[in-house]
XYZ file of C-alpha atoms in Angstrom:
403
model
C 12.198 -22.852 -14.170
C 13.867 -21.769 -17.409
C 17.604 -21.235 -17.872
C 17.293 -17.458 -17.575
C 15.269 -17.652 -14.365
C 17.725 -20.204 -12.930
C 20.612 -17.855 -13.686
C 18.993 -14.914 -11.904
C 18.014 -17.095 -8.926
C 21.613 -18.320 -8.602
C 22.973 -14.782 -8.962
C 20.658 -13.466 -6.262
C 21.583 -16.330 -3.936
C 25.301 -15.641 -4.376
C 24.763 -11.947 -3.651
C 22.725 -12.814 -0.564
C 25.414 -15.130 0.833
C 28.142 -12.570 0.072
C 26.242 -9.715 1.782
C 25.348 -11.831 4.813
C 29.006 -12.809 5.267
C 30.536 -9.379 4.589
C 27.938 -7.371 6.513
C 26.970 -9.870 9.161
C 25.655 -8.109 12.248
C 23.896 -9.610 15.256
C 21.775 -7.173 17.284
C 22.437 -7.169 21.015
C 18.947 -6.286 22.249
C 17.308 -8.786 24.602
C 14.003 -9.755 23.006
C 12.612 -10.781 26.397
C 13.009 -7.182 27.580
C 11.700 -5.590 24.365
C 9.437 -2.622 25.134
C 8.239 -0.012 22.663
C 8.380 2.617 25.402
C 12.170 2.187 25.545
C 12.731 2.917 21.850
C 13.800 6.428 20.925
C 14.660 5.999 17.235
C 12.900 3.658 14.808
C 13.946 3.260 11.157
C 11.572 1.834 8.535
C 13.064 0.473 5.311
C 10.370 0.764 2.617
C 12.459 0.635 -0.520
C 9.997 -1.479 -2.506
C 7.745 1.565 -2.865
C 4.505 -0.385 -2.496
C 1.598 1.952 -1.835
C -0.745 -0.772 -0.581
C 1.759 -1.859 2.078
C 2.101 1.729 3.258
C -1.676 2.060 3.610
C -1.939 -1.211 5.541
C 0.897 -0.147 7.867
C -0.616 3.291 8.526
C -2.366 2.047 11.696
C 0.979 0.764 12.999
C 2.620 4.123 12.294
C -0.210 5.988 14.029
C 0.289 3.925 17.161
C 4.064 4.489 17.120
C 3.480 8.248 17.036
C 1.193 7.906 20.058
C 3.856 6.254 22.249
C 4.516 8.258 25.421
C 8.118 9.082 24.514
C 7.186 9.873 20.849
C 10.169 8.141 19.196
C 12.023 9.670 16.290
C 10.653 8.009 13.129
C 12.873 7.726 10.054
C 11.934 6.077 6.765
C 13.915 5.238 3.657
C 11.625 5.052 0.632
C 11.490 5.866 -3.090
C 10.373 9.280 -4.283
C 6.762 8.267 -5.003
C 6.081 7.729 -1.276
C 8.180 10.528 0.225
C 5.410 13.121 0.527
C 3.029 10.530 2.023
C 5.460 9.666 4.796
C 6.328 13.276 5.544
C 3.101 15.219 4.967
C 0.469 12.580 5.743
C 2.001 10.032 8.112
C 4.101 12.594 9.964
C 7.513 10.919 9.933
C 10.321 13.040 11.333
C 12.868 12.084 8.689
C 12.103 10.946 5.146
C 15.058 9.873 3.028
C 14.586 9.252 -0.685
C 16.455 6.275 -2.081
C 16.767 4.613 -5.439
C 15.002 1.244 -5.705
C 18.332 -0.620 -5.740
C 20.830 1.453 -3.743
C 24.470 0.434 -3.729
C 26.782 0.461 -0.716
C 27.807 4.090 -1.295
C 24.227 5.372 -1.396
C 23.298 3.287 1.657
C 26.272 4.677 3.591
C 25.157 8.234 2.770
C 21.595 7.483 3.892
C 22.831 5.949 7.138
C 24.979 9.000 7.861
C 21.851 11.140 7.612
C 19.925 8.777 9.897
C 22.678 8.906 12.517
C 22.859 12.705 12.224
C 19.097 12.936 12.867
C 19.526 10.786 15.965
C 22.307 13.032 17.223
C 20.219 16.120 16.535
C 17.337 14.656 18.556
C 19.627 14.001 21.516
C 19.892 10.215 21.059
C 23.703 10.125 20.580
C 23.410 8.772 17.036
C 21.753 5.570 18.234
C 19.144 3.582 16.316
C 17.027 1.243 18.436
C 15.063 -0.652 15.781
C 15.316 -1.201 12.018
C 12.217 -2.709 10.393
C 11.946 -4.123 6.879
C 8.692 -5.633 5.582
C 9.910 -7.459 2.496
C 9.414 -11.242 2.753
C 12.933 -11.943 1.466
C 16.001 -10.099 2.724
C 18.162 -8.315 0.173
C 21.885 -7.492 0.347
C 20.943 -3.859 1.017
C 19.153 -4.870 4.244
C 22.357 -6.382 5.609
C 24.312 -3.217 4.753
C 21.762 -0.968 6.479
C 21.819 -3.097 9.629
C 25.603 -3.401 9.704
C 25.990 0.363 9.351
C 23.240 1.439 11.776
C 23.821 -1.333 14.363
C 20.386 -1.278 16.016
C 19.511 -3.204 19.166
C 16.550 -4.814 17.404
C 15.914 -5.869 13.813
C 12.355 -6.637 12.727
C 11.552 -8.505 9.527
C 9.800 -11.438 7.891
C 12.668 -13.556 6.556
C 13.109 -16.524 8.893
C 16.318 -17.569 7.100
C 18.125 -14.503 8.466
C 19.650 -15.120 11.898
C 20.118 -11.409 12.663
C 16.346 -10.737 12.730
C 15.378 -10.951 16.383
C 11.799 -9.633 16.040
C 9.800 -11.570 13.462
C 6.719 -9.819 12.056
C 5.115 -12.840 10.397
C 6.214 -16.040 8.700
C 5.551 -15.751 4.941
C 4.969 -19.507 4.677
C 2.513 -19.921 7.565
C 0.845 -16.635 8.565
C -2.833 -16.721 7.559
C -4.190 -13.469 9.011
C -4.329 -9.915 7.635
C -0.942 -8.201 7.679
C -2.357 -5.423 9.860
C -2.925 -8.036 12.576
C 0.738 -9.046 12.395
C 1.673 -5.477 13.269
C -0.760 -5.289 16.185
C 0.758 -8.537 17.465
C 4.209 -6.966 17.176
C 2.978 -3.958 19.153
C 1.492 -6.265 21.797
C 4.853 -8.013 22.199
C 6.366 -4.698 23.220
C 3.625 -3.747 25.658
C 1.318 -1.594 23.502
C -2.420 -2.146 23.942
C -4.177 -2.683 20.601
C -7.596 -3.726 21.869
C -9.271 -1.074 19.719
C -9.814 -1.952 16.060
C -7.335 -1.254 13.282
C -7.890 2.174 11.759
C -6.106 3.116 8.540
C -4.980 6.695 8.035
C -6.307 8.105 4.719
C -3.261 9.002 2.636
C -4.435 12.440 1.499
C -5.103 15.924 2.836
C -7.846 18.465 2.221
C -5.911 20.017 -0.661
C -5.777 16.670 -2.503
C -9.492 16.176 -1.886
C -10.242 19.616 -3.290
C -8.255 18.797 -6.413
C -10.016 15.437 -6.789
C -13.421 17.100 -6.384
C -12.616 19.549 -9.176
C -11.897 16.587 -11.457
C -14.831 14.353 -10.501
C -17.574 16.744 -9.415
C -16.823 20.186 -10.883
C -20.481 21.274 -10.683
C -21.209 19.911 -7.199
C -22.078 22.477 -4.536
C -19.704 21.871 -1.645
C -17.858 24.105 0.764
C -14.101 24.367 0.426
C -12.476 21.473 2.316
C -11.089 22.351 5.725
C -8.070 20.884 7.483
C -10.055 21.170 10.728
C -12.255 18.184 9.783
C -11.019 14.583 9.325
C -10.490 13.945 5.626
C -12.587 10.765 5.660
C -15.547 12.838 6.865
C -14.833 15.511 4.265
C -14.855 12.831 1.564
C -18.180 11.451 2.845
C -19.706 14.924 2.650
C -18.373 15.386 -0.874
C -19.919 12.094 -1.954
C -23.238 13.162 -0.436
C -23.082 16.483 -2.308
C -22.857 14.579 -5.589
C -25.406 11.907 -4.673
C -27.451 12.428 -7.819
C -24.568 11.231 -10.008
C -23.222 7.984 -8.510
C -19.586 7.369 -9.394
C -18.018 3.912 -9.750
C -14.296 3.358 -10.025
C -12.828 0.511 -12.042
C -9.212 -0.453 -11.493
C -8.279 -3.263 -13.899
C -4.497 -2.900 -13.520
C -2.052 -4.645 -11.186
C 1.709 -5.027 -11.430
C 1.654 -8.769 -12.285
C -0.090 -9.248 -15.630
C -1.816 -12.377 -14.307
C -3.843 -10.164 -11.943
C -5.197 -7.784 -14.578
C -8.633 -7.624 -16.152
C -8.771 -7.961 -19.887
C -9.814 -4.864 -21.883
C -12.972 -6.777 -22.895
C -14.073 -7.342 -19.280
C -13.222 -3.766 -18.312
C -15.184 -2.362 -21.268
C -18.196 -4.568 -20.480
C -18.313 -3.348 -16.862
C -18.100 0.286 -17.998
C -20.949 -0.210 -20.479
C -23.025 -1.889 -17.774
C -22.588 1.004 -15.329
C -23.207 3.751 -17.873
C -26.229 1.904 -19.212
C -27.994 1.841 -15.837
C -29.188 5.449 -16.022
C -28.297 8.814 -17.496
C -26.586 9.875 -14.268
C -24.200 7.015 -13.437
C -20.534 7.748 -13.995
C -17.292 5.768 -14.219
C -13.697 6.583 -13.324
C -11.290 4.310 -15.195
C -8.443 4.129 -12.689
C -5.602 3.145 -15.002
C -2.535 5.365 -14.659
C -2.111 7.743 -17.594
C 0.981 5.737 -18.572
C -1.253 2.755 -19.453
C -2.269 4.411 -22.706
C -2.362 1.222 -24.751
C -4.766 -0.465 -22.331
C -6.988 2.627 -22.201
C -7.059 2.818 -25.999
C -7.938 -0.891 -26.175
C -10.850 -0.357 -23.753
C -12.111 2.709 -25.618
C -11.929 0.862 -28.929
C -14.415 -1.687 -27.567
C -16.987 0.977 -26.712
C -19.958 1.630 -29.004
C -19.915 5.215 -30.362
C -22.687 6.359 -28.011
C -20.646 5.243 -24.980
C -17.324 6.509 -26.291
C -18.941 9.930 -26.727
C -19.350 10.104 -22.934
C -15.578 10.242 -22.452
C -14.838 13.342 -20.405
C -18.343 13.712 -18.978
C -19.685 10.451 -17.561
C -16.661 8.331 -18.468
C -13.599 9.797 -16.777
C -9.939 8.819 -16.865
C -7.146 9.591 -14.436
C -5.538 13.033 -14.740
C -1.935 13.283 -15.883
C 0.675 13.361 -13.100
C -1.668 11.903 -10.481
C 0.281 11.646 -7.221
C -0.172 8.921 -4.630
C -2.260 11.282 -2.459
C -4.304 12.419 -5.461
C -5.111 8.766 -6.174
C -6.108 8.223 -2.534
C -8.405 11.274 -2.650
C -9.998 10.182 -5.926
C -10.649 6.744 -4.411
C -12.267 8.356 -1.355
C -14.827 10.115 -3.585
C -16.130 6.934 -5.210
C -19.561 5.513 -4.421
C -18.299 2.039 -5.266
C -15.170 0.438 -6.686
C -14.503 -2.664 -8.774
C -10.842 -3.584 -8.586
C -8.230 -6.259 -8.981
C -5.690 -7.018 -6.253
C -3.760 -3.758 -6.042
C -3.180 -0.736 -3.786
C -6.552 0.941 -4.398
C -8.228 -1.920 -2.509
C -6.494 -0.727 0.670
C -6.953 2.968 -0.123
C -10.714 2.317 -0.346
C -10.656 0.605 3.062
C -9.270 3.760 4.700
C -12.525 5.618 3.882
C -14.819 2.564 3.973
C -15.655 2.773 0.267
C -17.872 -0.086 -0.908
C -15.897 -2.361 -3.194
C -15.720 -5.704 -4.883
C -12.241 -6.952 -5.665
C -10.969 -9.915 -7.613
C -7.951 -11.833 -6.312
C -5.922 -14.789 -7.447
C -6.409 -17.482 -4.821
C -2.760 -17.341 -3.814
C -3.265 -19.116 -0.516
C -1.754 -17.358 2.486
C -0.603 -14.408 0.404
C -4.144 -13.484 -0.621
C -5.366 -14.032 2.961
C -2.834 -11.537 4.249
C -3.559 -8.856 1.674
C -7.310 -9.029 1.179
C -9.226 -5.848 2.097
C -9.830 -5.069 5.755
C -13.329 -3.572 5.643
C -16.858 -4.799 6.321
C -17.853 -2.885 3.169
C -15.640 -4.967 0.872
C -16.367 -8.165 -1.029
C -13.329 -10.205 -2.022
C -13.697 -12.946 -4.638
C -10.772 -15.305 -5.182
C -10.161 -17.411 -8.273
C -7.903 -20.401 -8.718
C -6.535 -19.149 -12.025
C -5.251 -15.925 -13.552
C -7.976 -13.340 -14.146
C -7.138 -13.033 -17.834
C -7.796 -16.737 -18.389
C -11.247 -16.780 -16.752
C -14.472 -16.768 -18.760
C -15.770 -13.195 -18.842
C -18.958 -14.049 -16.949
C -16.880 -15.075 -13.900
C -16.084 -11.381 -13.386
C -19.057 -9.718 -15.062
C -21.798 -11.461 -13.067
C -20.482 -10.567 -9.576
C -19.610 -7.064 -10.814
C -23.185 -6.577 -12.047
C -24.588 -7.828 -8.733
C -22.347 -5.378 -6.871
C -23.540 -2.474 -9.055
C -27.159 -3.507 -8.410
C -26.443 -3.557 -4.685
C -24.899 -0.116 -4.577
C -27.561 1.573 -6.703
C -30.336 -0.047 -4.678
C -28.871 1.203 -1.411
C -28.837 4.857 -2.478
């Protein structure tokens, strides 16, 4: 660890100790008597803004909404996820927060949470606060101290105030979705049926995605009366003559990204298979330098297909637009990032490349029988190109042969 990293680690530790001491709160709920059917107000803290986590937790949220007493569901999240929680996941209260709220902002958010509880006839009470981040932050202590729930759910085993542990970050070796079904089981909810992700888009997002990807396809206007996963399957069938592969080379940590050379080689492979295959390069529009680097590696004949058979993401693509675009793919090649989980919600065939990060990669690998997950013991950018290109080519072969 360098001097700079040591400084930040020490600073964060001091802040943690200060917050735990100043805002120490011990919930009074008896874990032995914990029952989901007794909870009337549940608060989810999702301030990290991770889309993949939200998709993985969508089955958990669906089951909470199906509880007999239908508890009031509040979430605190950044702006990028607000519409997903309100319009798609059906939360009763969605509060937008900055990524690093101070005590004043947290106090304002908590006042709104308490007011919602009062308005729903729950006397301002919060029964459960749940945070999914593996390490507690000072803000978590402030939320708990202000809301004073009976139960606090989280993953940080160093925090004494957490009385419902979701999973242990150092030992849990199952998919995260299973950790949430186990949590539901602890409170008396039957989860014997399989995990089922909620697609994070509506018919309107699918219609918009179809106009981008398949403008000439003959397909009836999407209807809200039909499940969106089925609508997406019908849209894919309507464009069966032009198979579409998505490539997502980008992840937040640079060590998990494909190089422009590998990305360009996969694109050339797909487009070279026939005159009808198409590619969606799933980099956000903000990744202009990476996109330019990929395009610069294309031969002129391939570069000329940009806009027809080689597509890029539209400007201002929302989270739900991205989910709908993913649902229209015939196959996806991706690194370890949110689109892996978005593809699982509609059972899109995919191959994804992960760092072999031990338990972490076990927890977050795709949950779908239609997904292949290949793990490497070193950063993707340091691998020989063939390590990615050969399995990607085999996957493309597989998908084209099955059509």
